[in-house]
Short mmCIF file of C-alpha atoms in Angstrom, two decimals:
data_model
loop_
_atom_site.label_atom_id
_atom_site.label_comp_id
_atom_site.label_asym_id
_atom_site.label_seq_id
_atom_site.Cartn_x
_atom_site.Cartn_y
_atom_site.Cartn_z
CA MET K 15 -117.63 226.56 -47.38
CA GLU K 16 -116.56 223.99 -49.98
CA GLN K 17 -113.29 225.86 -50.62
CA ILE K 18 -112.49 225.79 -46.90
CA THR K 19 -113.08 222.04 -46.78
CA GLU K 20 -110.89 221.50 -49.85
CA ARG K 21 -108.10 223.63 -48.38
CA HIS K 22 -108.32 221.78 -45.08
CA ALA K 23 -108.11 218.42 -46.87
CA ARG K 24 -105.17 219.67 -48.95
CA GLY K 25 -103.44 220.87 -45.77
CA GLN K 26 -103.86 217.43 -44.22
CA GLN K 27 -102.43 215.77 -47.34
CA ILE K 28 -99.40 218.06 -47.23
CA GLU K 29 -98.89 217.35 -43.52
CA LEU K 30 -98.95 213.59 -44.11
CA PHE K 31 -96.61 213.94 -47.07
CA LEU K 32 -94.12 215.98 -45.03
CA LYS K 33 -94.17 213.39 -42.24
CA ASP K 34 -93.46 210.66 -44.79
CA LEU K 35 -90.69 212.74 -46.31
CA GLU K 36 -89.06 213.19 -42.89
CA ASN K 37 -88.91 209.41 -42.58
CA VAL K 38 -87.09 209.11 -45.91
CA GLY K 39 -84.04 211.02 -44.67
CA VAL K 40 -81.18 211.79 -47.04
CA VAL K 41 -81.65 210.43 -50.55
CA LYS K 42 -78.36 208.98 -51.78
CA GLN K 43 -79.61 207.61 -55.09
CA PHE K 44 -82.55 208.13 -57.41
CA ASP K 45 -85.80 206.79 -55.96
CA ASP K 46 -88.61 206.12 -58.47
CA ASP K 47 -91.34 206.18 -55.83
CA LEU K 48 -90.15 209.45 -54.31
CA PHE K 49 -89.88 211.05 -57.76
CA LEU K 50 -93.41 209.97 -58.69
CA ALA K 51 -94.73 211.20 -55.33
CA LEU K 52 -93.19 214.66 -55.84
CA VAL K 53 -93.55 215.39 -59.57
CA GLU K 54 -96.94 216.08 -61.15
CA SER K 55 -95.70 216.59 -64.71
CA ILE K 56 -92.72 217.49 -66.88
CA GLU K 57 -93.21 219.50 -70.06
CA VAL K 58 -90.38 219.69 -72.60
CA VAL K 59 -90.49 222.39 -75.25
CA ARG K 60 -87.73 223.33 -77.69
CA ASP K 61 -85.65 225.49 -75.39
CA LYS K 62 -87.07 224.84 -71.94
CA VAL K 63 -88.25 222.24 -69.46
CA MET K 64 -91.12 222.94 -67.04
CA MET K 65 -91.47 220.73 -63.96
CA ARG K 66 -94.70 220.91 -61.97
CA PHE K 67 -94.67 219.46 -58.49
CA ARG K 68 -97.68 218.06 -56.68
CA ASP K 69 -97.64 220.97 -54.22
CA GLY K 70 -98.19 223.43 -57.10
CA THR K 71 -94.59 224.61 -57.40
CA GLU K 72 -93.34 225.10 -60.95
CA VAL K 73 -89.69 225.18 -62.00
CA GLU K 74 -88.69 226.28 -65.49
CA VAL K 75 -85.22 225.60 -66.89
CA GLN K 76 -84.11 227.37 -70.06
CA LYS K 77 -81.67 225.64 -72.38
CA ASP K 78 -78.38 227.48 -72.82
CA LYS K 79 -77.93 228.88 -76.30
CA ASP K 80 -74.66 227.71 -77.78
#
């Protein structure tokens, strides 16, 4: 039951976030507040960067080897 409540609350948070994001429109320059609202963490290791977003998405970028 607790997991269902947590998922429901998370769903409501995502809904509110998406509504706010719709109001932002097209981003023409870097926005500190938007960046902080989207990104959970950034991890930099020798040859890669891992970005974790607040929705759980992870993006890994490998450094090109010269």
